[in-house]
C-alpha cells in the first residue's frame, strides 16, 4: 500500500506541559493507521521493562552521595538517548567527561546490587503484546539506546529475549536517537522497508527517530510527557495493553 491510503488514527490528549524538542524534519503524516505493517520494532527501557525509575533513582542516589545536586528533571533530559549523548549531557554536572563515565559505572554497580539477577520487571501488557505478535508470525526487532550487551542481559533476565528476531543497542550506530540510524538498522535486520515497520516507543526522542526512519509509531510515555510536536504524528497510548485490540488493523495472520 502507498502512503496515500493511510487514514490517521486520532491520538489521545497529550499533557500540555510536554516540552518541545522535535526538529522540523520529522514527517507529519499522522499516526499509525489501518494499513498493514509487516514488522514491529520495540524500544526497551520504559516501554517493555519497568527500568526507568530504578535507573533514575540510582543516578539520583549516586549524585547525592557525591554532594552533586542532580535532579529528576535533569535525568529526564537523558531519557531515550544513548550513552555517548548522555555523557555529554552529564559531564558539566559531574565535573568532567571522566567523572560522568565513573558515575555510569557506579550506577551500574548500584543497580546490580539492588536489582540483581532477577532483572527489571516487564511493563503491563508487554508479554501479552509480544506473545500476540509472535503468534501472528510478525517479525520483531529491538532498538534500544542502551548498549547492546546490556540490552541482551536485561531481555534475558526478563524472559523476553526469545521474542525478537534481531536485537540492537545504541552502541551499534554512529548516531543515537533522535536520529533514525538505530531504527534503520532494525528494519534492515528484518529485511523490511522502514514504512513497513510499526515502532513502539516511550520517549519522544525515540518516536522522533522512528518517524524519521519512515515508520508508524505507537508512543506509550513512561517518565516523560510526549513532545507536543511529535505526539500528533503518533498513536499515543497509556499502556501496551491498549495496543492489543488494534493488532487486527496492523498485522494480518
PDB file of N, CA and C in Angstrom, residues 186-245:
ATOM      1  N   UNK A 186      17.458  -1.656  12.500  1.00  0.00           N
ATOM      2  CA  UNK A 186      16.484  -2.681  12.874  1.00  0.00           C
ATOM      3  C   UNK A 186      15.682  -3.137  11.656  1.00  0.00           C
ATOM      4  N   UNK A 187      15.254  -2.188  10.824  1.00  0.00           N
ATOM      5  CA  UNK A 187      14.489  -2.543   9.622  1.00  0.00           C
ATOM      6  C   UNK A 187      15.329  -3.393   8.674  1.00  0.00           C
ATOM      7  N   UNK A 188      16.592  -3.029   8.503  1.00  0.00           N
ATOM      8  CA  UNK A 188      17.467  -3.821   7.632  1.00  0.00           C
ATOM      9  C   UNK A 188      17.637  -5.229   8.177  1.00  0.00           C
ATOM     10  N   UNK A 189      17.755  -5.351   9.486  1.00  0.00           N
ATOM     11  CA  UNK A 189      17.929  -6.668  10.090  1.00  0.00           C
ATOM     12  C   UNK A 189      16.723  -7.564   9.840  1.00  0.00           C
ATOM     13  N   UNK A 190      15.556  -6.957   9.755  1.00  0.00           N
ATOM     14  CA  UNK A 190      14.336  -7.716   9.492  1.00  0.00           C
ATOM     15  C   UNK A 190      14.035  -7.833   7.995  1.00  0.00           C
ATOM     16  N   UNK A 191      14.936  -7.226   7.177  1.00  0.00           N
ATOM     17  CA  UNK A 191      14.753  -7.218   5.716  1.00  0.00           C
ATOM     18  C   UNK A 191      13.422  -6.579   5.329  1.00  0.00           C
ATOM     19  N   UNK A 192      13.134  -5.436   5.979  1.00  0.00           N
ATOM     20  CA  UNK A 192      11.901  -4.702   5.723  1.00  0.00           C
ATOM     21  C   UNK A 192      12.217  -3.248   5.422  1.00  0.00           C
ATOM     22  N   UNK A 193      11.345  -2.630   4.645  1.00  0.00           N
ATOM     23  CA  UNK A 193      11.423  -1.185   4.441  1.00  0.00           C
ATOM     24  C   UNK A 193      10.937  -0.482   5.701  1.00  0.00           C
ATOM     25  N   UNK A 194      11.425   0.718   5.940  1.00  0.00           N
ATOM     26  CA  UNK A 194      11.022   1.453   7.140  1.00  0.00           C
ATOM     27  C   UNK A 194       9.526   1.638   7.247  1.00  0.00           C
ATOM     28  N   UNK A 195       8.869   1.960   6.134  1.00  0.00           N
ATOM     29  CA  UNK A 195       7.435   2.227   6.213  1.00  0.00           C
ATOM     30  C   UNK A 195       6.592   0.958   6.298  1.00  0.00           C
ATOM     31  N   UNK A 196       7.233  -0.196   6.302  1.00  0.00           N
ATOM     32  CA  UNK A 196       6.530  -1.453   6.564  1.00  0.00           C
ATOM     33  C   UNK A 196       6.663  -1.884   8.017  1.00  0.00           C
ATOM     34  N   UNK A 197       7.307  -1.032   8.835  1.00  0.00           N
ATOM     35  CA  UNK A 197       7.518  -1.360  10.247  1.00  0.00           C
ATOM     36  C   UNK A 197       6.698  -0.431  11.148  1.00  0.00           C
ATOM     37  N   UNK A 198       6.151  -1.003  12.197  1.00  0.00           N
ATOM     38  CA  UNK A 198       5.462  -0.240  13.228  1.00  0.00           C
ATOM     39  C   UNK A 198       6.344  -0.221  14.468  1.00  0.00           C
ATOM     40  N   UNK A 199       6.690   0.975  14.930  1.00  0.00           N
ATOM     41  CA  UNK A 199       7.591   1.129  16.072  1.00  0.00           C
ATOM     42  C   UNK A 199       6.801   1.442  17.337  1.00  0.00           C
ATOM     43  N   UNK A 200       7.270   0.888  18.451  1.00  0.00           N
ATOM     44  CA  UNK A 200       6.695   1.159  19.763  1.00  0.00           C
ATOM     45  C   UNK A 200       7.763   1.833  20.610  1.00  0.00           C
ATOM     46  N   UNK A 201       7.439   2.990  21.160  1.00  0.00           N
ATOM     47  CA  UNK A 201       8.398   3.797  21.907  1.00  0.00           C
ATOM     48  C   UNK A 201       7.751   4.402  23.141  1.00  0.00           C
ATOM     49  N   UNK A 202       8.587   4.768  24.124  1.00  0.00           N
ATOM     50  CA  UNK A 202       8.080   5.507  25.278  1.00  0.00           C
ATOM     51  C   UNK A 202       8.596   6.932  25.313  1.00  0.00           C
ATOM     52  N   UNK A 203       9.649   7.244  24.552  1.00  0.00           N
ATOM     53  CA  UNK A 203      10.243   8.576  24.603  1.00  0.00           C
ATOM     54  C   UNK A 203      10.020   9.329  23.302  1.00  0.00           C
ATOM     55  N   UNK A 204       9.983  10.650  23.405  1.00  0.00           N
ATOM     56  CA  UNK A 204       9.833  11.478  22.212  1.00  0.00           C
ATOM     57  C   UNK A 204      11.069  11.395  21.320  1.00  0.00           C
ATOM     58  N   UNK A 205      12.268  11.271  21.933  1.00  0.00           N
ATOM     59  CA  UNK A 205      13.478  11.103  21.121  1.00  0.00           C
ATOM     60  C   UNK A 205      13.369   9.838  20.276  1.00  0.00           C
ATOM     61  N   UNK A 206      12.890   8.750  20.888  1.00  0.00           N
ATOM     62  CA  UNK A 206      12.749   7.506  20.152  1.00  0.00           C
ATOM     63  C   UNK A 206      11.677   7.595  19.089  1.00  0.00           C
ATOM     64  N   UNK A 207      10.539   8.200  19.426  1.00  0.00           N
ATOM     65  CA  UNK A 207       9.460   8.356  18.455  1.00  0.00           C
ATOM     66  C   UNK A 207       9.927   9.193  17.260  1.00  0.00           C
ATOM     67  N   UNK A 208      10.662  10.234  17.551  1.00  0.00           N
ATOM     68  CA  UNK A 208      11.219  11.106  16.527  1.00  0.00           C
ATOM     69  C   UNK A 208      12.122  10.316  15.583  1.00  0.00           C
ATOM     70  N   UNK A 209      12.951   9.464  16.170  1.00  0.00           N
ATOM     71  CA  UNK A 209      13.875   8.650  15.375  1.00  0.00           C
ATOM     72  C   UNK A 209      13.121   7.681  14.478  1.00  0.00           C
ATOM     73  N   UNK A 210      12.099   7.024  15.023  1.00  0.00           N
ATOM     74  CA  UNK A 210      11.323   6.065  14.240  1.00  0.00           C
ATOM     75  C   UNK A 210      10.553   6.756  13.113  1.00  0.00           C
ATOM     76  N   UNK A 211       9.982   7.924  13.403  1.00  0.00           N
ATOM     77  CA  UNK A 211       9.282   8.684  12.372  1.00  0.00           C
ATOM     78  C   UNK A 211      10.223   9.070  11.244  1.00  0.00           C
ATOM     79  N   UNK A 212      11.428   9.484  11.610  1.00  0.00           N
ATOM     80  CA  UNK A 212      12.413   9.866  10.605  1.00  0.00           C
ATOM     81  C   UNK A 212      12.870   8.683   9.759  1.00  0.00           C
ATOM     82  N   UNK A 213      12.717   7.457  10.318  1.00  0.00           N
ATOM     83  CA  UNK A 213      13.034   6.237   9.567  1.00  0.00           C
ATOM     84  C   UNK A 213      11.857   5.792   8.705  1.00  0.00           C
ATOM     85  N   UNK A 214      10.758   6.546   8.738  1.00  0.00           N
ATOM     86  CA  UNK A 214       9.604   6.250   7.910  1.00  0.00           C
ATOM     87  C   UNK A 214       8.591   5.312   8.542  1.00  0.00           C
ATOM     88  N   UNK A 215       8.746   5.013   9.828  1.00  0.00           N
ATOM     89  CA  UNK A 215       7.877   4.044  10.488  1.00  0.00           C
ATOM     90  C   UNK A 215       6.630   4.697  11.061  1.00  0.00           C
ATOM     91  N   UNK A 216       5.543   3.898  11.190  1.00  0.00           N
ATOM     92  CA  UNK A 216       4.437   4.300  12.029  1.00  0.00           C
ATOM     93  C   UNK A 216       4.865   4.154  13.475  1.00  0.00           C
ATOM     94  N   UNK A 217       4.308   4.973  14.364  1.00  0.00           N
ATOM     95  CA  UNK A 217       4.782   4.969  15.751  1.00  0.00           C
ATOM     96  C   UNK A 217       3.619   4.921  16.737  1.00  0.00           C
ATOM     97  N   UNK A 218       3.729   3.995  17.682  1.00  0.00           N
ATOM     98  CA  UNK A 218       2.864   3.945  18.853  1.00  0.00           C
ATOM     99  C   UNK A 218       3.703   4.439  20.029  1.00  0.00           C
ATOM    100  N   UNK A 219       3.256   5.493  20.665  1.00  0.00           N
ATOM    101  CA  UNK A 219       4.010   6.129  21.747  1.00  0.00           C
ATOM    102  C   UNK A 219       3.291   5.863  23.067  1.00  0.00           C
ATOM    103  N   UNK A 220       4.014   5.211  23.999  1.00  0.00           N
ATOM    104  CA  UNK A 220       3.459   4.887  25.316  1.00  0.00           C
ATOM    105  C   UNK A 220       4.360   5.559  26.353  1.00  0.00           C
ATOM    106  N   UNK A 221       4.117   6.823  26.688  1.00  0.00           N
ATOM    107  CA  UNK A 221       5.021   7.554  27.577  1.00  0.00           C
ATOM    108  C   UNK A 221       5.127   6.910  28.955  1.00  0.00           C
ATOM    109  N   UNK A 222       6.340   7.017  29.523  1.00  0.00           N
ATOM    110  CA  UNK A 222       6.570   6.482  30.865  1.00  0.00           C
ATOM    111  C   UNK A 222       6.896   7.632  31.808  1.00  0.00           C
ATOM    112  N   UNK A 223       8.163   7.962  31.983  1.00  0.00           N
ATOM    113  CA  UNK A 223       8.541   9.036  32.897  1.00  0.00           C
ATOM    114  C   UNK A 223       8.282  10.426  32.329  1.00  0.00           C
ATOM    115  N   UNK A 224       8.380  10.549  31.032  1.00  0.00           N
ATOM    116  CA  UNK A 224       8.425  11.868  30.406  1.00  0.00           C
ATOM    117  C   UNK A 224       7.223  12.088  29.493  1.00  0.00           C
ATOM    118  N   UNK A 225       6.548  13.210  29.655  1.00  0.00           N
ATOM    119  CA  UNK A 225       5.409  13.544  28.808  1.00  0.00           C
ATOM    120  C   UNK A 225       5.875  13.706  27.363  1.00  0.00           C
ATOM    121  N   UNK A 226       5.052  13.325  26.398  1.00  0.00           N
ATOM    122  CA  UNK A 226       5.485  13.389  24.999  1.00  0.00           C
ATOM    123  C   UNK A 226       5.583  14.817  24.472  1.00  0.00           C
ATOM    124  N   UNK A 227       6.486  14.987  23.549  1.00  0.00           N
ATOM    125  CA  UNK A 227       6.686  16.269  22.882  1.00  0.00           C
ATOM    126  C   UNK A 227       5.444  16.616  22.071  1.00  0.00           C
ATOM    127  N   UNK A 228       4.985  17.850  22.192  1.00  0.00           N
ATOM    128  CA  UNK A 228       3.762  18.272  21.509  1.00  0.00           C
ATOM    129  C   UNK A 228       3.909  18.295  19.995  1.00  0.00           C
ATOM    130  N   UNK A 229       5.131  18.377  19.495  1.00  0.00           N
ATOM    131  CA  UNK A 229       5.336  18.363  18.044  1.00  0.00           C
ATOM    132  C   UNK A 229       5.432  16.938  17.509  1.00  0.00           C
ATOM    133  N   UNK A 230       5.801  15.999  18.367  1.00  0.00           N
ATOM    134  CA  UNK A 230       5.952  14.608  17.951  1.00  0.00           C
ATOM    135  C   UNK A 230       4.667  13.818  18.155  1.00  0.00           C
ATOM    136  N   UNK A 231       3.994  14.040  19.287  1.00  0.00           N
ATOM    137  CA  UNK A 231       2.834  13.231  19.660  1.00  0.00           C
ATOM    138  C   UNK A 231       1.733  13.194  18.600  1.00  0.00           C
ATOM    139  N   UNK A 232       1.394  14.315  17.925  1.00  0.00           N
ATOM    140  CA  UNK A 232       0.326  14.242  16.924  1.00  0.00           C
ATOM    141  C   UNK A 232       0.646  13.344  15.734  1.00  0.00           C
ATOM    142  N   UNK A 233       1.911  12.984  15.565  1.00  0.00           N
ATOM    143  CA  UNK A 233       2.315  12.106  14.470  1.00  0.00           C
ATOM    144  C   UNK A 233       2.329  10.645  14.900  1.00  0.00           C
ATOM    145  N   UNK A 234       1.936  10.397  16.151  1.00  0.00           N
ATOM    146  CA  UNK A 234       1.952   9.052  16.717  1.00  0.00           C
ATOM    147  C   UNK A 234       0.561   8.699  17.238  1.00  0.00           C
ATOM    148  N   UNK A 235       0.361   7.432  17.505  1.00  0.00           N
ATOM    149  CA  UNK A 235      -0.776   6.996  18.302  1.00  0.00           C
ATOM    150  C   UNK A 235      -0.306   6.929  19.743  1.00  0.00           C
ATOM    151  N   UNK A 236      -0.851   7.765  20.610  1.00  0.00           N
ATOM    152  CA  UNK A 236      -0.401   7.853  21.997  1.00  0.00           C
ATOM    153  C   UNK A 236      -1.324   7.013  22.869  1.00  0.00           C
ATOM    154  N   UNK A 237      -0.743   6.023  23.557  1.00  0.00           N
ATOM    155  CA  UNK A 237      -1.475   5.148  24.456  1.00  0.00           C
ATOM    156  C   UNK A 237      -0.934   5.297  25.871  1.00  0.00           C
ATOM    157  N   UNK A 238      -1.678   4.813  26.843  1.00  0.00           N
ATOM    158  CA  UNK A 238      -1.201   4.865  28.225  1.00  0.00           C
ATOM    159  C   UNK A 238      -0.617   3.547  28.688  1.00  0.00           C
ATOM    160  N   UNK A 239      -0.877   2.468  27.953  1.00  0.00           N
ATOM    161  CA  UNK A 239      -0.329   1.161  28.284  1.00  0.00           C
ATOM    162  C   UNK A 239      -0.244   0.317  27.017  1.00  0.00           C
ATOM    163  N   UNK A 240       0.678  -0.615  26.998  1.00  0.00           N
ATOM    164  CA  UNK A 240       0.805  -1.508  25.848  1.00  0.00           C
ATOM    165  C   UNK A 240      -0.439  -2.371  25.666  1.00  0.00           C
ATOM    166  N   UNK A 241      -1.171  -2.605  26.729  1.00  0.00           N
ATOM    167  CA  UNK A 241      -2.385  -3.419  26.606  1.00  0.00           C
ATOM    168  C   UNK A 241      -3.386  -2.791  25.643  1.00  0.00           C
ATOM    169  N   UNK A 242      -3.376  -1.469  25.551  1.00  0.00           N
ATOM    170  CA  UNK A 242      -4.313  -0.793  24.654  1.00  0.00           C
ATOM    171  C   UNK A 242      -4.018  -1.073  23.184  1.00  0.00           C
ATOM    172  N   UNK A 243      -2.840  -1.591  22.895  1.00  0.00           N
ATOM    173  CA  UNK A 243      -2.489  -1.904  21.508  1.00  0.00           C
ATOM    174  C   UNK A 243      -3.062  -3.248  21.070  1.00  0.00           C
ATOM    175  N   UNK A 244      -3.387  -4.109  22.008  1.00  0.00           N
ATOM    176  CA  UNK A 244      -3.826  -5.470  21.661  1.00  0.00           C
ATOM    177  C   UNK A 244      -5.045  -5.498  20.739  1.00  0.00           C
ATOM    178  N   UNK A 245      -6.107  -4.727  20.988  1.00  0.00           N
ATOM    179  CA  UNK A 245      -7.263  -4.782  20.085  1.00  0.00           C
ATOM    180  C   UNK A 245      -6.981  -4.224  18.691  1.00  0.00           C
TER     181      UNK A 245
END
